[in-house]
Amino acid sequence: ETRVLMGEVKRKYAYSRYARLAELRIADIDYEQEKFSSAITAYRAFTHDHRTDESVPYARFRIARALYQQVSDTVLLPPQEERDQAATVDAYRELTAFLTDYPDSKWSRDAKFMLLTTTGRLVRHELYVARYYLKQDKFEASAKRVQYALRTFDGSGLEPEAMVLLAEIYLKMKKVEEAKQVLAQMLAVYPASPFTDAARNFLREIDGRNTAVAR
């Protein structure tokens, strides 16, 4: 068995490059068998024990990818935004750290795609919770979830949706000026968004209210 052979290489050539390659191969075997937790542990041990090895970027990428693989969608589970997001947060942090440390690596394109997907999942979760609070008339809690999403997870592609939702919450809170500012910013920054119609409708509603008050 390959794992046994790699173990023998590690034992016989403990302080050589061959031993380090054997460690990586054992981690790869776990990854290929979808034993992601074991693979992550092995890759982390490699990066910790061999900080200057040329294969550290590879191991770091595989950690990030394994974490991403653990965040799976299946018909047997609730929608992604309704689930606990601990694993998604771990993947987000690892992917962000990898791209910070190795922005030009040959794996950066894949890492950017996974980060975009992961960021979207985290933002969708925050918007899901915000809408839940909104239905409960817990406007302050609802606004905080949207504000957190906009502040923390940049580049999700969901900013227009989040901003329109925040404006809706502000209107429920009677914070008309704040709602107008958010909507104006959204229309200025994302003029081609599918949410522009909703933003303009809210602004017309606000103008209608102001006109009625003026009369």
mmCIF file of C-alpha atoms in Angstrom:
data_model
loop_
_atom_site.group_PDB
_atom_site.id
_atom_site.type_symbol
_atom_site.label_atom_id
_atom_site.label_comp_id
_atom_site.label_asym_id
_atom_site.label_seq_id
_atom_site.Cartn_x
_atom_site.Cartn_y
_atom_site.Cartn_z
ATOM 1 C CA GLU A 1 0.000 0.000 0.000
ATOM 2 C CA THR A 2 1.259 3.466 -0.883
ATOM 3 C CA ARG A 3 0.702 4.799 2.627
ATOM 4 C CA VAL A 4 2.822 2.001 4.107
ATOM 5 C CA LEU A 5 5.608 2.639 1.576
ATOM 6 C CA MET A 6 5.574 6.370 2.331
ATOM 7 C CA GLY A 7 5.745 5.576 6.048
ATOM 8 C CA GLU A 8 8.811 3.470 5.409
ATOM 9 C CA VAL A 9 10.451 6.319 3.483
ATOM 10 C CA LYS A 10 9.774 8.697 6.390
ATOM 11 C CA ARG A 11 11.289 6.246 8.854
ATOM 12 C CA LYS A 12 14.393 5.359 6.847
ATOM 13 C CA TYR A 13 15.198 8.850 5.558
ATOM 14 C CA ALA A 14 13.806 10.909 8.415
ATOM 15 C CA TYR A 15 15.898 14.049 7.835
ATOM 16 C CA SER A 16 15.904 14.059 4.056
ATOM 17 C CA ARG A 17 13.845 15.700 1.346
ATOM 18 C CA TYR A 18 12.403 12.265 0.596
ATOM 19 C CA ALA A 19 10.857 12.105 4.058
ATOM 20 C CA ARG A 20 9.189 15.474 3.573
ATOM 21 C CA LEU A 21 7.837 14.400 0.193
ATOM 22 C CA ALA A 22 6.512 11.228 1.809
ATOM 23 C CA GLU A 23 4.676 13.329 4.404
ATOM 24 C CA LEU A 24 3.019 15.288 1.627
ATOM 25 C CA ARG A 25 2.088 12.148 -0.266
ATOM 26 C CA ILE A 26 0.408 10.684 2.831
ATOM 27 C CA ALA A 27 -1.598 13.912 3.187
ATOM 28 C CA ASP A 28 -2.479 13.726 -0.516
ATOM 29 C CA ILE A 29 -3.743 10.163 -0.102
ATOM 30 C CA ASP A 30 -6.095 11.277 2.678
ATOM 31 C CA TYR A 31 -7.266 14.185 0.549
ATOM 32 C CA GLU A 32 -7.928 11.995 -2.493
ATOM 33 C CA GLN A 33 -9.916 9.599 -0.300
ATOM 34 C CA GLU A 34 -11.929 12.608 0.939
ATOM 35 C CA LYS A 35 -10.608 12.200 4.471
ATOM 36 C CA PHE A 36 -10.351 15.957 4.624
ATOM 37 C CA SER A 37 -9.893 16.357 8.377
ATOM 38 C CA SER A 38 -6.939 13.948 8.360
ATOM 39 C CA ALA A 39 -5.491 15.604 5.271
ATOM 40 C CA ILE A 40 -5.741 19.069 6.841
ATOM 41 C CA THR A 41 -4.004 17.838 9.989
ATOM 42 C CA ALA A 42 -1.188 16.313 7.918
ATOM 43 C CA TYR A 43 -0.727 19.385 5.713
ATOM 44 C CA ARG A 44 -0.720 21.655 8.779
ATOM 45 C CA ALA A 45 1.940 19.487 10.422
ATOM 46 C CA PHE A 46 4.042 19.749 7.267
ATOM 47 C CA THR A 47 3.791 23.553 7.111
ATOM 48 C CA HIS A 48 4.603 23.812 10.810
ATOM 49 C CA ASP A 49 7.573 21.435 10.767
ATOM 50 C CA HIS A 50 9.094 22.558 7.451
ATOM 51 C CA ARG A 51 8.405 26.290 7.275
ATOM 52 C CA THR A 52 11.056 27.004 4.633
ATOM 53 C CA ASP A 53 10.315 24.032 2.378
ATOM 54 C CA GLU A 54 9.441 24.898 -1.216
ATOM 55 C CA SER A 55 6.277 22.795 -0.967
ATOM 56 C CA VAL A 56 4.743 24.896 1.820
ATOM 57 C CA PRO A 57 2.618 26.961 -0.633
ATOM 58 C CA TYR A 58 1.258 23.716 -2.079
ATOM 59 C CA ALA A 59 0.414 22.399 1.380
ATOM 60 C CA ARG A 60 -1.226 25.714 2.325
ATOM 61 C CA PHE A 61 -3.352 25.602 -0.815
ATOM 62 C CA ARG A 62 -4.405 22.031 -0.133
ATOM 63 C CA ILE A 63 -5.446 22.998 3.410
ATOM 64 C CA ALA A 64 -7.612 25.779 1.996
ATOM 65 C CA ARG A 65 -9.070 23.518 -0.671
ATOM 66 C CA ALA A 66 -9.815 20.733 1.813
ATOM 67 C CA LEU A 67 -11.631 23.199 4.063
ATOM 68 C CA TYR A 68 -13.576 24.428 1.052
ATOM 69 C CA GLN A 69 -14.454 20.850 0.099
ATOM 70 C CA GLN A 70 -15.921 20.303 3.572
ATOM 71 C CA VAL A 71 -18.440 23.074 2.946
ATOM 72 C CA SER A 72 -20.610 21.002 0.617
ATOM 73 C CA ASP A 73 -24.143 21.416 -0.671
ATOM 74 C CA THR A 74 -26.352 18.339 -0.692
ATOM 75 C CA VAL A 75 -30.073 17.737 -0.993
ATOM 76 C CA LEU A 76 -29.972 16.035 2.401
ATOM 77 C CA LEU A 77 -29.021 19.216 4.244
ATOM 78 C CA PRO A 78 -30.782 22.563 4.771
ATOM 79 C CA PRO A 79 -29.871 25.378 2.362
ATOM 80 C CA GLN A 80 -26.344 26.633 2.893
ATOM 81 C CA GLU A 81 -27.411 29.981 4.379
ATOM 82 C CA GLU A 82 -29.453 28.211 7.070
ATOM 83 C CA ARG A 83 -26.580 26.091 8.374
ATOM 84 C CA ASP A 84 -23.894 26.756 10.936
ATOM 85 C CA GLN A 85 -21.113 28.649 9.177
ATOM 86 C CA ALA A 86 -18.087 27.607 11.278
ATOM 87 C CA ALA A 87 -16.563 25.491 8.490
ATOM 88 C CA THR A 88 -17.239 28.234 5.940
ATOM 89 C CA VAL A 89 -15.517 30.804 8.160
ATOM 90 C CA ASP A 90 -12.486 28.501 8.466
ATOM 91 C CA ALA A 91 -12.309 28.168 4.674
ATOM 92 C CA TYR A 92 -12.703 31.923 4.234
ATOM 93 C CA ARG A 93 -9.858 32.677 6.647
ATOM 94 C CA GLU A 94 -7.519 30.086 5.133
ATOM 95 C CA LEU A 95 -8.193 31.220 1.563
ATOM 96 C CA THR A 96 -7.743 34.877 2.511
ATOM 97 C CA ALA A 97 -4.446 34.101 4.253
ATOM 98 C CA PHE A 98 -3.214 32.011 1.316
ATOM 99 C CA LEU A 99 -3.939 34.766 -1.219
ATOM 100 C CA THR A 100 -2.320 37.347 1.049
ATOM 101 C CA ASP A 101 0.859 35.291 1.341
ATOM 102 C CA TYR A 102 0.946 33.916 -2.218
ATOM 103 C CA PRO A 103 -0.985 36.329 -4.475
ATOM 104 C CA ASP A 104 0.853 35.259 -7.621
ATOM 105 C CA SER A 105 1.050 31.506 -7.103
ATOM 106 C CA LYS A 106 -0.135 29.073 -9.758
ATOM 107 C CA TRP A 107 -3.029 28.191 -7.455
ATOM 108 C CA SER A 108 -4.196 31.776 -6.892
ATOM 109 C CA ARG A 109 -6.857 31.643 -9.612
ATOM 110 C CA ASP A 110 -8.524 28.613 -8.044
ATOM 111 C CA ALA A 111 -8.151 30.154 -4.588
ATOM 112 C CA LYS A 112 -9.826 33.383 -5.745
ATOM 113 C CA PHE A 113 -12.771 31.428 -7.132
ATOM 114 C CA MET A 114 -13.159 29.472 -3.894
ATOM 115 C CA LEU A 115 -12.872 32.664 -1.853
ATOM 116 C CA LEU A 116 -15.582 34.346 -3.940
ATOM 117 C CA THR A 117 -17.887 31.366 -3.439
ATOM 118 C CA THR A 118 -17.120 31.177 0.279
ATOM 119 C CA THR A 119 -17.627 34.906 0.770
ATOM 120 C CA GLY A 120 -20.967 34.685 -0.995
ATOM 121 C CA ARG A 121 -22.077 31.905 1.320
ATOM 122 C CA LEU A 122 -21.174 33.914 4.403
ATOM 123 C CA VAL A 123 -22.975 37.014 3.150
ATOM 124 C CA ARG A 124 -26.066 35.019 2.178
ATOM 125 C CA HIS A 125 -26.143 33.633 5.717
ATOM 126 C CA GLU A 126 -25.994 37.134 7.214
ATOM 127 C CA LEU A 127 -28.798 38.330 4.921
ATOM 128 C CA TYR A 128 -30.869 35.264 5.793
ATOM 129 C CA VAL A 129 -30.521 36.043 9.506
ATOM 130 C CA ALA A 130 -31.192 39.746 8.897
ATOM 131 C CA ARG A 131 -34.450 38.925 7.098
ATOM 132 C CA TYR A 132 -35.444 36.589 9.915
ATOM 133 C CA TYR A 133 -34.963 39.403 12.442
ATOM 134 C CA LEU A 134 -36.806 41.811 10.158
ATOM 135 C CA LYS A 135 -39.856 39.524 10.136
ATOM 136 C CA GLN A 136 -39.686 39.517 13.931
ATOM 137 C CA ASP A 137 -39.611 43.346 13.957
ATOM 138 C CA LYS A 138 -36.157 43.227 15.539
ATOM 139 C CA PHE A 139 -34.920 46.052 13.366
ATOM 140 C CA GLU A 140 -31.733 46.911 15.259
ATOM 141 C CA ALA A 141 -30.519 43.311 15.213
ATOM 142 C CA SER A 142 -31.464 43.024 11.540
ATOM 143 C CA ALA A 143 -29.535 46.167 10.596
ATOM 144 C CA LYS A 144 -26.455 45.010 12.499
ATOM 145 C CA ARG A 145 -26.276 41.744 10.544
ATOM 146 C CA VAL A 146 -26.385 43.555 7.210
ATOM 147 C CA GLN A 147 -23.878 46.169 8.352
ATOM 148 C CA TYR A 148 -21.550 43.394 9.533
ATOM 149 C CA ALA A 149 -21.809 41.623 6.172
ATOM 150 C CA LEU A 150 -21.016 44.794 4.224
ATOM 151 C CA ARG A 151 -18.158 45.734 6.537
ATOM 152 C CA THR A 152 -16.538 42.313 6.819
ATOM 153 C CA PHE A 153 -17.024 40.432 3.552
ATOM 154 C CA ASP A 154 -15.944 42.609 0.670
ATOM 155 C CA GLY A 155 -16.295 41.424 -2.907
ATOM 156 C CA SER A 156 -19.141 38.945 -2.489
ATOM 157 C CA GLY A 157 -21.148 40.378 -5.382
ATOM 158 C CA LEU A 158 -24.129 40.652 -3.038
ATOM 159 C CA GLU A 159 -23.498 44.252 -1.980
ATOM 160 C CA PRO A 160 -26.448 45.734 -3.938
ATOM 161 C CA GLU A 161 -28.896 43.256 -2.419
ATOM 162 C CA ALA A 162 -27.492 43.894 1.057
ATOM 163 C CA MET A 163 -27.685 47.681 0.645
ATOM 164 C CA VAL A 164 -31.300 47.604 -0.531
ATOM 165 C CA LEU A 165 -32.180 45.361 2.417
ATOM 166 C CA LEU A 166 -30.421 47.765 4.788
ATOM 167 C CA ALA A 167 -32.381 50.675 3.340
ATOM 168 C CA GLU A 168 -35.615 48.733 3.861
ATOM 169 C CA ILE A 169 -34.650 48.141 7.496
ATOM 170 C CA TYR A 170 -33.813 51.828 7.968
ATOM 171 C CA LEU A 171 -37.252 52.769 6.633
ATOM 172 C CA LYS A 172 -38.845 50.407 9.154
ATOM 173 C CA MET A 173 -36.786 52.185 11.830
ATOM 174 C CA LYS A 174 -37.962 55.592 10.561
ATOM 175 C CA LYS A 175 -34.374 56.467 9.629
ATOM 176 C CA VAL A 176 -35.327 58.029 6.332
ATOM 177 C CA GLU A 177 -32.132 59.971 5.663
ATOM 178 C CA GLU A 178 -29.971 56.921 6.321
ATOM 179 C CA ALA A 179 -32.123 54.915 3.918
ATOM 180 C CA LYS A 180 -31.806 57.570 1.220
ATOM 181 C CA GLN A 181 -28.007 57.691 1.627
ATOM 182 C CA VAL A 182 -27.656 53.928 1.307
ATOM 183 C CA LEU A 183 -29.898 53.794 -1.755
ATOM 184 C CA ALA A 184 -28.114 56.694 -3.441
ATOM 185 C CA GLN A 185 -24.742 55.044 -2.804
ATOM 186 C CA MET A 186 -25.997 51.720 -4.135
ATOM 187 C CA LEU A 187 -27.300 53.318 -7.350
ATOM 188 C CA ALA A 188 -24.063 55.244 -7.822
ATOM 189 C CA VAL A 189 -21.730 52.294 -7.259
ATOM 190 C CA TYR A 190 -23.836 49.502 -8.793
ATOM 191 C CA PRO A 191 -25.938 51.145 -11.539
ATOM 192 C CA ALA A 192 -26.273 47.900 -13.531
ATOM 193 C CA SER A 193 -27.430 45.765 -10.610
ATOM 194 C CA PRO A 194 -30.742 43.869 -10.819
ATOM 195 C CA PHE A 195 -31.595 45.613 -7.533
ATOM 196 C CA THR A 196 -31.642 49.121 -9.042
ATOM 197 C CA ASP A 197 -35.401 48.917 -9.636
ATOM 198 C CA ALA A 198 -36.013 48.059 -5.996
ATOM 199 C CA ALA A 199 -33.746 50.923 -4.921
ATOM 200 C CA ARG A 200 -35.575 53.409 -7.152
ATOM 201 C CA ASN A 201 -38.939 52.177 -5.878
ATOM 202 C CA PHE A 202 -37.842 52.798 -2.301
ATOM 203 C CA LEU A 203 -36.653 56.293 -3.222
ATOM 204 C CA ARG A 204 -39.997 57.038 -4.914
ATOM 205 C CA GLU A 205 -41.754 55.795 -1.787
ATOM 206 C CA ILE A 206 -39.627 58.121 0.344
ATOM 207 C CA ASP A 207 -40.315 61.066 -1.989
ATOM 208 C CA GLY A 208 -44.022 60.268 -1.870
ATOM 209 C CA ARG A 209 -43.975 60.306 1.900
ATOM 210 C CA ASN A 210 -42.121 63.621 1.956
ATOM 211 C CA THR A 211 -44.609 65.144 -0.496
ATOM 212 C CA ALA A 212 -47.534 63.969 1.604
ATOM 213 C CA VAL A 213 -45.965 65.455 4.745
ATOM 214 C CA ALA A 214 -45.283 68.762 2.973
ATOM 215 C CA ARG A 215 -48.959 69.049 2.067
#
